[in-house]
């Protein structure tokens, strides 16, 4: 099995290939738990998926604007042409947020070579400076030296883009995080879940230090001590509610409706929880 969302990661197979012990745990889990099967449409391709639907009722709060964790700090993926075009078309705003152009110019690069790097290099900067002079993901920035946010997302918001357009301009893993997608090596079946007490042994992300998906941790004193402005108990919502735009646009409307219907049938969530409000995806910091 492989970690599907990491297939395009710069580290390649050494990251996306699942260790054998974790694979055994995953196979046991997906063969014994309550699952549904559905077609999912990801980036225009149809896959068959086994979905751990119960986790979509998990209480979540994606309050990225009041979190000091560096979830967006790692270079997550080789960037797509859509992301490169967005950055090049808004290069001054990109630089105002990330300072990456300024950094490279201080290192002796000319603007033309920097733009060529954005067009061709996997992570839009010369490889020698990844994790060194430019420590974060090349789209990440820290307003007021605090939380870590995405410059591509921010540029999309400033341009008034809808949810589907925002998702198209960001790597898939950034859109779906912290949802986990495992897969057979031939991609004949995907397995969709979320880190929690039962899956933490085989997921890449660690449930126990993720306030956005761990209600107990996010509302506890130790986390609130360093993140006092956010993560209030009343702000947590079921994943299917807080991520409804993301799920619809990443897995397809039919998949979203199938998960939603099952959760309502099983009384994991109620219909009245699907109220109309601005989703996290289109909020501004």
PDB file of C-alpha atoms in Angstrom:
ATOM      1  CA  UNK A   1       0.000   0.000   0.000  1.00  0.00           C
ATOM      2  CA  UNK A   2       1.015   3.604  -0.486  1.00  0.00           C
ATOM      3  CA  UNK A   3       0.134   7.026   0.880  1.00  0.00           C
ATOM      4  CA  UNK A   4      -1.759   8.337  -2.141  1.00  0.00           C
ATOM      5  CA  UNK A   5      -1.537  12.036  -1.258  1.00  0.00           C
ATOM      6  CA  UNK A   6       2.259  11.834  -1.073  1.00  0.00           C
ATOM      7  CA  UNK A   7       2.791  10.330  -4.532  1.00  0.00           C
ATOM      8  CA  UNK A   8       3.945  13.704  -5.818  1.00  0.00           C
ATOM      9  CA  UNK A   9       6.117  14.529  -2.812  1.00  0.00           C
ATOM     10  CA  UNK A  10       9.725  15.534  -3.588  1.00  0.00           C
ATOM     11  CA  UNK A  11      11.035  12.747  -1.318  1.00  0.00           C
ATOM     12  CA  UNK A  12       9.317  10.157  -3.502  1.00  0.00           C
ATOM     13  CA  UNK A  13       8.957   6.482  -2.603  1.00  0.00           C
ATOM     14  CA  UNK A  14      10.767   6.698   0.717  1.00  0.00           C
ATOM     15  CA  UNK A  15       7.841   8.774   1.971  1.00  0.00           C
ATOM     16  CA  UNK A  16       4.802   7.452   0.094  1.00  0.00           C
ATOM     17  CA  UNK A  17       5.603   3.751   0.453  1.00  0.00           C
ATOM     18  CA  UNK A  18       3.869   2.355   3.564  1.00  0.00           C
ATOM     19  CA  UNK A  19       6.016   0.326   6.007  1.00  0.00           C
ATOM     20  CA  UNK A  20       4.887  -3.308   6.112  1.00  0.00           C
ATOM     21  CA  UNK A  21       3.720  -3.189   9.734  1.00  0.00           C
ATOM     22  CA  UNK A  22       1.590  -0.126   9.081  1.00  0.00           C
ATOM     23  CA  UNK A  23       0.155  -1.752   5.963  1.00  0.00           C
ATOM     24  CA  UNK A  24      -0.914  -4.796   8.005  1.00  0.00           C
ATOM     25  CA  UNK A  25      -2.637  -2.541  10.514  1.00  0.00           C
ATOM     26  CA  UNK A  26      -4.390  -0.613   7.735  1.00  0.00           C
ATOM     27  CA  UNK A  27      -5.631  -3.756   5.998  1.00  0.00           C
ATOM     28  CA  UNK A  28      -7.008  -5.134   9.262  1.00  0.00           C
ATOM     29  CA  UNK A  29      -8.750  -1.867   9.973  1.00  0.00           C
ATOM     30  CA  UNK A  30     -10.372  -1.438   6.565  1.00  0.00           C
ATOM     31  CA  UNK A  31     -11.515  -5.072   6.477  1.00  0.00           C
ATOM     32  CA  UNK A  32     -13.135  -4.977   9.914  1.00  0.00           C
ATOM     33  CA  UNK A  33     -14.622  -1.516  10.326  1.00  0.00           C
ATOM     34  CA  UNK A  34     -17.877  -0.024   9.051  1.00  0.00           C
ATOM     35  CA  UNK A  35     -17.094   1.207   5.547  1.00  0.00           C
ATOM     36  CA  UNK A  36     -18.860   2.263   2.384  1.00  0.00           C
ATOM     37  CA  UNK A  37     -17.591   2.048  -1.172  1.00  0.00           C
ATOM     38  CA  UNK A  38     -17.934   4.841  -3.678  1.00  0.00           C
ATOM     39  CA  UNK A  39     -16.411   6.236  -6.815  1.00  0.00           C
ATOM     40  CA  UNK A  40     -14.381   9.362  -6.116  1.00  0.00           C
ATOM     41  CA  UNK A  41     -13.324  11.903  -8.703  1.00  0.00           C
ATOM     42  CA  UNK A  42      -9.902  13.370  -7.976  1.00  0.00           C
ATOM     43  CA  UNK A  43      -8.356  15.865 -10.384  1.00  0.00           C
ATOM     44  CA  UNK A  44     -10.544  14.584 -13.218  1.00  0.00           C
ATOM     45  CA  UNK A  45      -9.820  10.873 -12.637  1.00  0.00           C
ATOM     46  CA  UNK A  46     -12.285   8.319 -11.253  1.00  0.00           C
ATOM     47  CA  UNK A  47     -11.096   5.937  -8.525  1.00  0.00           C
ATOM     48  CA  UNK A  48     -12.879   3.285  -6.518  1.00  0.00           C
ATOM     49  CA  UNK A  49     -12.628   3.991  -2.798  1.00  0.00           C
ATOM     50  CA  UNK A  50     -13.355   2.319   0.513  1.00  0.00           C
ATOM     51  CA  UNK A  51     -14.421   5.116   2.827  1.00  0.00           C
ATOM     52  CA  UNK A  52     -14.255   5.095   6.608  1.00  0.00           C
ATOM     53  CA  UNK A  53     -17.407   7.176   6.705  1.00  0.00           C
ATOM     54  CA  UNK A  54     -17.678   7.435  10.492  1.00  0.00           C
ATOM     55  CA  UNK A  55     -14.634   9.699  10.732  1.00  0.00           C
ATOM     56  CA  UNK A  56     -16.470  12.334   8.706  1.00  0.00           C
ATOM     57  CA  UNK A  57     -18.562  12.977  11.830  1.00  0.00           C
ATOM     58  CA  UNK A  58     -15.440  13.733  13.892  1.00  0.00           C
ATOM     59  CA  UNK A  59     -15.541  17.139  15.578  1.00  0.00           C
ATOM     60  CA  UNK A  60     -13.143  19.509  13.819  1.00  0.00           C
ATOM     61  CA  UNK A  61     -12.115  23.146  13.933  1.00  0.00           C
ATOM     62  CA  UNK A  62      -9.815  24.300  11.136  1.00  0.00           C
ATOM     63  CA  UNK A  63      -8.951  27.596  12.807  1.00  0.00           C
ATOM     64  CA  UNK A  64      -5.627  27.978  10.995  1.00  0.00           C
ATOM     65  CA  UNK A  65      -5.580  31.701  11.747  1.00  0.00           C
ATOM     66  CA  UNK A  66      -5.223  31.114  15.498  1.00  0.00           C
ATOM     67  CA  UNK A  67      -2.908  28.102  15.470  1.00  0.00           C
ATOM     68  CA  UNK A  68       0.852  28.232  15.926  1.00  0.00           C
ATOM     69  CA  UNK A  69       1.539  24.725  14.588  1.00  0.00           C
ATOM     70  CA  UNK A  70       3.577  24.578  11.373  1.00  0.00           C
ATOM     71  CA  UNK A  71       1.351  22.168   9.427  1.00  0.00           C
ATOM     72  CA  UNK A  72       2.057  24.162   6.252  1.00  0.00           C
ATOM     73  CA  UNK A  73       5.780  24.347   6.887  1.00  0.00           C
ATOM     74  CA  UNK A  74       6.951  21.358   4.855  1.00  0.00           C
ATOM     75  CA  UNK A  75       7.286  21.393   1.060  1.00  0.00           C
ATOM     76  CA  UNK A  76       4.296  19.111   0.392  1.00  0.00           C
ATOM     77  CA  UNK A  77       4.362  18.411  -3.314  1.00  0.00           C
ATOM     78  CA  UNK A  78       5.913  19.179  -6.664  1.00  0.00           C
ATOM     79  CA  UNK A  79       3.872  22.157  -7.753  1.00  0.00           C
ATOM     80  CA  UNK A  80       1.410  22.033 -10.634  1.00  0.00           C
ATOM     81  CA  UNK A  81       1.331  24.296 -13.667  1.00  0.00           C
ATOM     82  CA  UNK A  82      -1.765  25.978 -12.195  1.00  0.00           C
ATOM     83  CA  UNK A  83       0.118  26.993  -9.046  1.00  0.00           C
ATOM     84  CA  UNK A  84       3.144  28.213 -11.031  1.00  0.00           C
ATOM     85  CA  UNK A  85       0.944  30.312 -13.323  1.00  0.00           C
ATOM     86  CA  UNK A  86      -0.813  31.842 -10.312  1.00  0.00           C
ATOM     87  CA  UNK A  87       2.474  32.780  -8.636  1.00  0.00           C
ATOM     88  CA  UNK A  88       4.058  34.201 -11.782  1.00  0.00           C
ATOM     89  CA  UNK A  89       0.941  36.226 -12.519  1.00  0.00           C
ATOM     90  CA  UNK A  90       0.961  37.674  -9.003  1.00  0.00           C
ATOM     91  CA  UNK A  91       4.669  37.641  -8.265  1.00  0.00           C
ATOM     92  CA  UNK A  92       4.826  40.939  -6.370  1.00  0.00           C
ATOM     93  CA  UNK A  93       2.051  39.919  -3.991  1.00  0.00           C
ATOM     94  CA  UNK A  94       3.688  36.500  -3.601  1.00  0.00           C
ATOM     95  CA  UNK A  95       6.946  38.200  -2.649  1.00  0.00           C
ATOM     96  CA  UNK A  96       5.233  40.605  -0.254  1.00  0.00           C
ATOM     97  CA  UNK A  97       3.864  37.604   1.625  1.00  0.00           C
ATOM     98  CA  UNK A  98       6.746  35.100   1.479  1.00  0.00           C
ATOM     99  CA  UNK A  99       9.801  37.336   0.832  1.00  0.00           C
ATOM    100  CA  UNK A 100      11.178  34.493  -1.309  1.00  0.00           C
ATOM    101  CA  UNK A 101      12.072  36.769  -4.235  1.00  0.00           C
ATOM    102  CA  UNK A 102      13.906  39.143  -1.903  1.00  0.00           C
ATOM    103  CA  UNK A 103      15.827  36.256  -0.343  1.00  0.00           C
ATOM    104  CA  UNK A 104      16.937  34.852  -3.688  1.00  0.00           C
ATOM    105  CA  UNK A 105      17.945  38.282  -4.971  1.00  0.00           C
ATOM    106  CA  UNK A 106      20.069  38.776  -1.845  1.00  0.00           C
ATOM    107  CA  UNK A 107      21.711  35.452  -2.687  1.00  0.00           C
ATOM    108  CA  UNK A 108      22.704  36.830  -6.095  1.00  0.00           C
ATOM    109  CA  UNK A 109      19.899  35.554  -8.350  1.00  0.00           C
ATOM    110  CA  UNK A 110      18.458  37.832 -11.015  1.00  0.00           C
ATOM    111  CA  UNK A 111      14.723  38.230 -11.393  1.00  0.00           C
ATOM    112  CA  UNK A 112      14.718  36.365 -14.721  1.00  0.00           C
ATOM    113  CA  UNK A 113      16.408  33.286 -13.258  1.00  0.00           C
ATOM    114  CA  UNK A 114      14.054  33.373 -10.246  1.00  0.00           C
ATOM    115  CA  UNK A 115      11.054  33.362 -12.564  1.00  0.00           C
ATOM    116  CA  UNK A 116      12.594  30.490 -14.539  1.00  0.00           C
ATOM    117  CA  UNK A 117      12.972  28.590 -11.271  1.00  0.00           C
ATOM    118  CA  UNK A 118       9.300  29.149 -10.469  1.00  0.00           C
ATOM    119  CA  UNK A 119       8.455  27.753 -13.899  1.00  0.00           C
ATOM    120  CA  UNK A 120      10.619  24.617 -13.834  1.00  0.00           C
ATOM    121  CA  UNK A 121      11.945  23.644 -10.385  1.00  0.00           C
ATOM    122  CA  UNK A 122       9.889  21.119  -8.407  1.00  0.00           C
ATOM    123  CA  UNK A 123       9.398  23.452  -5.457  1.00  0.00           C
ATOM    124  CA  UNK A 124       9.693  26.748  -7.351  1.00  0.00           C
ATOM    125  CA  UNK A 125      13.124  27.596  -5.914  1.00  0.00           C
ATOM    126  CA  UNK A 126      16.600  26.182  -6.616  1.00  0.00           C
ATOM    127  CA  UNK A 127      17.023  22.919  -4.715  1.00  0.00           C
ATOM    128  CA  UNK A 128      20.127  24.133  -2.842  1.00  0.00           C
ATOM    129  CA  UNK A 129      18.043  26.603  -0.826  1.00  0.00           C
ATOM    130  CA  UNK A 130      15.212  24.267   0.246  1.00  0.00           C
ATOM    131  CA  UNK A 131      15.158  24.046   4.026  1.00  0.00           C
ATOM    132  CA  UNK A 132      18.120  26.405   4.313  1.00  0.00           C
ATOM    133  CA  UNK A 133      17.649  30.076   3.403  1.00  0.00           C
ATOM    134  CA  UNK A 134      13.999  29.292   2.606  1.00  0.00           C
ATOM    135  CA  UNK A 135      12.914  27.055   5.448  1.00  0.00           C
ATOM    136  CA  UNK A 136       9.164  26.728   4.912  1.00  0.00           C
ATOM    137  CA  UNK A 137       7.150  25.480   1.956  1.00  0.00           C
ATOM    138  CA  UNK A 138       7.734  28.044  -0.769  1.00  0.00           C
ATOM    139  CA  UNK A 139       4.066  29.073  -0.642  1.00  0.00           C
ATOM    140  CA  UNK A 140       3.997  29.417   3.154  1.00  0.00           C
ATOM    141  CA  UNK A 141       4.191  32.691   5.043  1.00  0.00           C
ATOM    142  CA  UNK A 142       3.772  33.890   8.619  1.00  0.00           C
ATOM    143  CA  UNK A 143       1.804  37.122   9.070  1.00  0.00           C
ATOM    144  CA  UNK A 144       3.074  38.947  12.142  1.00  0.00           C
ATOM    145  CA  UNK A 145       5.547  36.084  12.684  1.00  0.00           C
ATOM    146  CA  UNK A 146       2.787  33.914  14.104  1.00  0.00           C
ATOM    147  CA  UNK A 147       0.592  31.370  12.354  1.00  0.00           C
ATOM    148  CA  UNK A 148       1.678  29.647   9.115  1.00  0.00           C
ATOM    149  CA  UNK A 149      -0.578  30.315   6.117  1.00  0.00           C
ATOM    150  CA  UNK A 150      -0.560  29.749   2.344  1.00  0.00           C
ATOM    151  CA  UNK A 151       0.290  32.567  -0.059  1.00  0.00           C
ATOM    152  CA  UNK A 152      -1.353  30.757  -3.004  1.00  0.00           C
ATOM    153  CA  UNK A 153      -4.582  30.503  -1.024  1.00  0.00           C
ATOM    154  CA  UNK A 154      -4.363  34.146   0.024  1.00  0.00           C
ATOM    155  CA  UNK A 155      -3.797  35.315  -3.566  1.00  0.00           C
ATOM    156  CA  UNK A 156      -6.830  33.300  -4.683  1.00  0.00           C
ATOM    157  CA  UNK A 157      -8.941  34.983  -1.997  1.00  0.00           C
ATOM    158  CA  UNK A 158      -7.765  38.439  -3.039  1.00  0.00           C
ATOM    159  CA  UNK A 159      -8.736  37.630  -6.624  1.00  0.00           C
ATOM    160  CA  UNK A 160     -12.227  36.626  -5.472  1.00  0.00           C
ATOM    161  CA  UNK A 161     -11.976  33.004  -6.565  1.00  0.00           C
ATOM    162  CA  UNK A 162     -14.621  30.440  -5.655  1.00  0.00           C
ATOM    163  CA  UNK A 163     -13.842  27.311  -3.637  1.00  0.00           C
ATOM    164  CA  UNK A 164     -13.306  25.087  -6.686  1.00  0.00           C
ATOM    165  CA  UNK A 165     -10.790  27.541  -8.169  1.00  0.00           C
ATOM    166  CA  UNK A 166      -8.886  27.830  -4.894  1.00  0.00           C
ATOM    167  CA  UNK A 167      -8.581  24.049  -4.676  1.00  0.00           C
ATOM    168  CA  UNK A 168      -7.379  23.860  -8.273  1.00  0.00           C
ATOM    169  CA  UNK A 169      -4.479  26.213  -7.518  1.00  0.00           C
ATOM    170  CA  UNK A 170      -3.161  24.286  -4.512  1.00  0.00           C
ATOM    171  CA  UNK A 171      -1.608  20.803  -4.188  1.00  0.00           C
ATOM    172  CA  UNK A 172      -4.137  18.038  -3.488  1.00  0.00           C
ATOM    173  CA  UNK A 173      -2.508  17.157  -0.188  1.00  0.00           C
ATOM    174  CA  UNK A 174      -2.870  20.757   1.029  1.00  0.00           C
ATOM    175  CA  UNK A 175      -6.552  20.772   0.125  1.00  0.00           C
ATOM    176  CA  UNK A 176      -7.416  17.495   1.847  1.00  0.00           C
ATOM    177  CA  UNK A 177      -5.129  17.666   4.888  1.00  0.00           C
ATOM    178  CA  UNK A 178      -5.578  16.113   7.448  1.00  0.00           C
ATOM    179  CA  UNK A 179      -7.763  13.563   5.619  1.00  0.00           C
ATOM    180  CA  UNK A 180      -5.634  10.509   4.814  1.00  0.00           C
ATOM    181  CA  UNK A 181      -5.882   8.574   1.555  1.00  0.00           C
ATOM    182  CA  UNK A 182      -4.131   5.210   1.301  1.00  0.00           C
ATOM    183  CA  UNK A 183      -4.102   3.170  -1.896  1.00  0.00           C
ATOM    184  CA  UNK A 184      -3.162  -0.094  -3.508  1.00  0.00           C
ATOM    185  CA  UNK A 185       0.056   0.330  -5.475  1.00  0.00           C
ATOM    186  CA  UNK A 186      -1.821  -0.080  -8.772  1.00  0.00           C
ATOM    187  CA  UNK A 187      -4.418   2.480  -7.580  1.00  0.00           C
ATOM    188  CA  UNK A 188      -7.206  -0.085  -8.018  1.00  0.00           C
ATOM    189  CA  UNK A 189      -8.612   0.936  -4.628  1.00  0.00           C
ATOM    190  CA  UNK A 190      -8.239   3.978  -2.403  1.00  0.00           C
ATOM    191  CA  UNK A 191      -8.838   3.917   1.351  1.00  0.00           C
ATOM    192  CA  UNK A 192     -10.035   7.161   2.924  1.00  0.00           C
ATOM    193  CA  UNK A 193      -9.908   7.895   6.647  1.00  0.00           C
ATOM    194  CA  UNK A 194      -8.785  10.445   9.258  1.00  0.00           C
ATOM    195  CA  UNK A 195      -6.219  10.150  12.055  1.00  0.00           C
ATOM    196  CA  UNK A 196      -7.914   9.183  15.331  1.00  0.00           C
ATOM    197  CA  UNK A 197      -7.462   6.768  18.236  1.00  0.00           C
ATOM    198  CA  UNK A 198      -8.065   3.765  15.981  1.00  0.00           C
ATOM    199  CA  UNK A 199      -6.145   4.789  12.854  1.00  0.00           C
ATOM    200  CA  UNK A 200      -3.187   6.639  14.359  1.00  0.00           C
ATOM    201  CA  UNK A 201      -0.973   3.565  14.118  1.00  0.00           C
ATOM    202  CA  UNK A 202      -0.881   3.694  10.311  1.00  0.00           C
ATOM    203  CA  UNK A 203      -1.659   7.301   9.351  1.00  0.00           C
ATOM    204  CA  UNK A 204       1.187   9.680   8.504  1.00  0.00           C
ATOM    205  CA  UNK A 205      -0.227  12.474  10.644  1.00  0.00           C
ATOM    206  CA  UNK A 206      -0.261  12.144  14.427  1.00  0.00           C
ATOM    207  CA  UNK A 207      -3.778  12.572  15.784  1.00  0.00           C
ATOM    208  CA  UNK A 208      -2.599  13.273  19.298  1.00  0.00           C
ATOM    209  CA  UNK A 209      -0.983  16.627  18.512  1.00  0.00           C
ATOM    210  CA  UNK A 210      -3.478  17.961  15.957  1.00  0.00           C
ATOM    211  CA  UNK A 211      -5.883  20.343  17.662  1.00  0.00           C
ATOM    212  CA  UNK A 212      -8.025  20.746  14.545  1.00  0.00           C
ATOM    213  CA  UNK A 213      -9.150  17.098  14.617  1.00  0.00           C
ATOM    214  CA  UNK A 214      -8.566  16.184  18.281  1.00  0.00           C
ATOM    215  CA  UNK A 215     -11.284  17.927  20.284  1.00  0.00           C
ATOM    216  CA  UNK A 216      -9.844  16.911  23.656  1.00  0.00           C
ATOM    217  CA  UNK A 217      -6.398  18.241  22.797  1.00  0.00           C
ATOM    218  CA  UNK A 218      -7.623  21.386  21.041  1.00  0.00           C
ATOM    219  CA  UNK A 219      -9.804  22.472  23.952  1.00  0.00           C
ATOM    220  CA  UNK A 220      -7.354  21.413  26.656  1.00  0.00           C
ATOM    221  CA  UNK A 221      -5.306  23.734  28.831  1.00  0.00           C
ATOM    222  CA  UNK A 222      -1.871  22.858  27.420  1.00  0.00           C
ATOM    223  CA  UNK A 223      -2.818  23.733  23.838  1.00  0.00           C
ATOM    224  CA  UNK A 224      -4.870  26.771  24.816  1.00  0.00           C
ATOM    225  CA  UNK A 225      -1.896  28.135  26.712  1.00  0.00           C
ATOM    226  CA  UNK A 226      -0.026  28.768  23.447  1.00  0.00           C
ATOM    227  CA  UNK A 227      -3.116  29.282  21.250  1.00  0.00           C
ATOM    228  CA  UNK A 228      -5.454  31.327  23.487  1.00  0.00           C
ATOM    229  CA  UNK A 229      -7.354  33.146  20.730  1.00  0.00           C
ATOM    230  CA  UNK A 230      -8.868  30.174  18.957  1.00  0.00           C
ATOM    231  CA  UNK A 231     -10.124  26.613  19.266  1.00  0.00           C
ATOM    232  CA  UNK A 232     -13.142  27.334  21.418  1.00  0.00           C
ATOM    233  CA  UNK A 233     -15.425  24.393  22.191  1.00  0.00           C
ATOM    234  CA  UNK A 234     -18.412  25.911  20.415  1.00  0.00           C
ATOM    235  CA  UNK A 235     -16.437  26.324  17.178  1.00  0.00           C
ATOM    236  CA  UNK A 236     -15.981  22.585  16.538  1.00  0.00           C
ATOM    237  CA  UNK A 237     -18.119  21.101  13.770  1.00  0.00           C
ATOM    238  CA  UNK A 238     -18.372  17.622  12.174  1.00  0.00           C
ATOM    239  CA  UNK A 239     -15.783  17.172   9.406  1.00  0.00           C
ATOM    240  CA  UNK A 240     -18.523  16.633   6.809  1.00  0.00           C
ATOM    241  CA  UNK A 241     -19.830  20.127   7.698  1.00  0.00           C
ATOM    242  CA  UNK A 242     -16.609  22.087   8.140  1.00  0.00           C
ATOM    243  CA  UNK A 243     -15.025  20.570   5.012  1.00  0.00           C
ATOM    244  CA  UNK A 244     -18.088  20.250   2.795  1.00  0.00           C
ATOM    245  CA  UNK A 245     -16.706  22.480   0.007  1.00  0.00           C
ATOM    246  CA  UNK A 246     -13.390  20.652   0.115  1.00  0.00           C
ATOM    247  CA  UNK A 247     -14.977  17.204   0.023  1.00  0.00           C
ATOM    248  CA  UNK A 248     -17.342  18.113  -2.805  1.00  0.00           C
ATOM    249  CA  UNK A 249     -14.601  19.610  -4.948  1.00  0.00           C
ATOM    250  CA  UNK A 250     -11.901  17.041  -4.114  1.00  0.00           C
ATOM    251  CA  UNK A 251     -13.885  13.773  -4.144  1.00  0.00           C
ATOM    252  CA  UNK A 252     -16.918  14.766  -6.179  1.00  0.00           C
ATOM    253  CA  UNK A 253     -20.480  15.790  -5.302  1.00  0.00           C
ATOM    254  CA  UNK A 254     -21.810  12.209  -5.490  1.00  0.00           C
ATOM    255  CA  UNK A 255     -19.229  10.947  -3.021  1.00  0.00           C
ATOM    256  CA  UNK A 256     -19.989  13.812  -0.631  1.00  0.00           C
ATOM    257  CA  UNK A 257     -23.735  13.137  -0.785  1.00  0.00           C
ATOM    258  CA  UNK A 258     -23.194   9.413  -0.193  1.00  0.00           C
ATOM    259  CA  UNK A 259     -21.129  10.045   2.944  1.00  0.00           C
ATOM    260  CA  UNK A 260     -23.584  12.681   4.185  1.00  0.00           C
ATOM    261  CA  UNK A 261     -26.595  10.407   3.643  1.00  0.00           C
ATOM    262  CA  UNK A 262     -24.948   7.533   5.495  1.00  0.00           C
ATOM    263  CA  UNK A 263     -23.972   9.731   8.451  1.00  0.00           C
ATOM    264  CA  UNK A 264     -27.533  11.053   8.759  1.00  0.00           C
ATOM    265  CA  UNK A 265     -29.007   7.538   8.468  1.00  0.00           C
ATOM    266  CA  UNK A 266     -26.704   6.291  11.225  1.00  0.00           C
ATOM    267  CA  UNK A 267     -27.523   9.416  13.295  1.00  0.00           C
ATOM    268  CA  UNK A 268     -23.856  10.418  13.452  1.00  0.00           C
ATOM    269  CA  UNK A 269     -24.910  13.905  12.362  1.00  0.00           C
ATOM    270  CA  UNK A 270     -28.253  15.645  11.937  1.00  0.00           C
ATOM    271  CA  UNK A 271     -29.588  17.457   8.902  1.00  0.00           C
ATOM    272  CA  UNK A 272     -29.808  20.757  10.763  1.00  0.00           C
ATOM    273  CA  UNK A 273     -26.020  20.796  11.265  1.00  0.00           C
ATOM    274  CA  UNK A 274     -25.576  21.589   7.570  1.00  0.00           C
ATOM    275  CA  UNK A 275     -26.307  25.276   8.016  1.00  0.00           C
ATOM    276  CA  UNK A 276     -25.178  27.936   5.570  1.00  0.00           C
ATOM    277  CA  UNK A 277     -22.036  29.789   6.577  1.00  0.00           C
ATOM    278  CA  UNK A 278     -18.719  30.776   5.072  1.00  0.00           C
ATOM    279  CA  UNK A 279     -16.521  27.707   5.116  1.00  0.00           C
ATOM    280  CA  UNK A 280     -12.932  27.795   6.350  1.00  0.00           C
ATOM    281  CA  UNK A 281     -11.799  27.535   2.741  1.00  0.00           C
ATOM    282  CA  UNK A 282     -12.980  31.033   1.888  1.00  0.00           C
ATOM    283  CA  UNK A 283     -12.382  32.820   5.185  1.00  0.00           C
ATOM    284  CA  UNK A 284      -9.750  35.547   5.382  1.00  0.00           C
ATOM    285  CA  UNK A 285      -7.155  35.918   8.086  1.00  0.00           C
TER     286      UNK A 285
END
